[in-house]
C-alpha cells in the first residue's frame, strides 16, 4: 500500500523557518517525481513545488520562490520542504503528494498524505 | 494562470438522489482535468482524470464529462460516504490549478 506521512508542522513566528518531512513507502520512491500542495483553512488547494526523481529539477509556485526549497533523500525514501521567511499567508495544511502525468507536461496528484499544519503567527 | 471556477459552492442533496457539480476553466484545457474528493480531516483523494476516467477503486456512480470549457462531475445516487468537498484541477497549462471546491451536504 502506498503511504505518504508528513511531519514537522508547527506554530512559527513571521520571518521564521520550518522544515517539513514526508516519509514514503509502498512504491519505488526514487523512481517518482514528488510534490507539495497546501490548503489554507477553509480555502482551496494550491500546488507549491515539484521535484524530479533525482532532485535535479525543481519547480515552485511564484509566491514561494526564493523562500522555500524542496529536496529529497532517496536513500531514506523521504521528501522535504524547507520553508524560510515565513509569512502569515503561508499558514496552511501542507500535503505531500505523488504527481502523475498524462499527455501533457502538467500533472495531477495521486496519492496524497494526510497533511501537516503550519501556522505562521506572532 | 488558468482559473478554475466551481459551482455551486454548496449542494444540498438527499441520500439516494443524484448530484451534478460543475467546473469551468478560464481557457480551453482539452480534457486535462482531474476531480478529487475530500472528507473532513482527510487528504484529497483522486476520483477522476482525463475528465471522465475513474481512478482505481472509484465506483461507477461517479462519472465525468466535458463540453468546451465546462466540466461536470455527476454522482448518480449519493451514498452516505459521498458527502464531502469536491475539487477540480486542470493539468493542461503550468502551473496546475484547482477550483475552490463544491461541498456536497446532506439535505
Short mmCIF file of C-alpha atoms in Angstrom, two decimals, chain B residues 59 62 81 85 88 102:
data_model
loop_
_atom_site.label_atom_id
_atom_site.label_comp_id
_atom_site.label_asym_id
_atom_site.label_seq_id
_atom_site.Cartn_x
_atom_site.Cartn_y
_atom_site.Cartn_z
CA UNK B 59 -17.36 3.32 -8.01
CA UNK B 62 -19.21 8.71 -10.31
CA UNK B 81 -19.80 8.25 2.17
CA UNK B 85 -15.99 18.55 -0.73
CA UNK B 88 -11.42 20.08 -9.83
CA UNK B 102 -18.11 22.30 -4.03
#
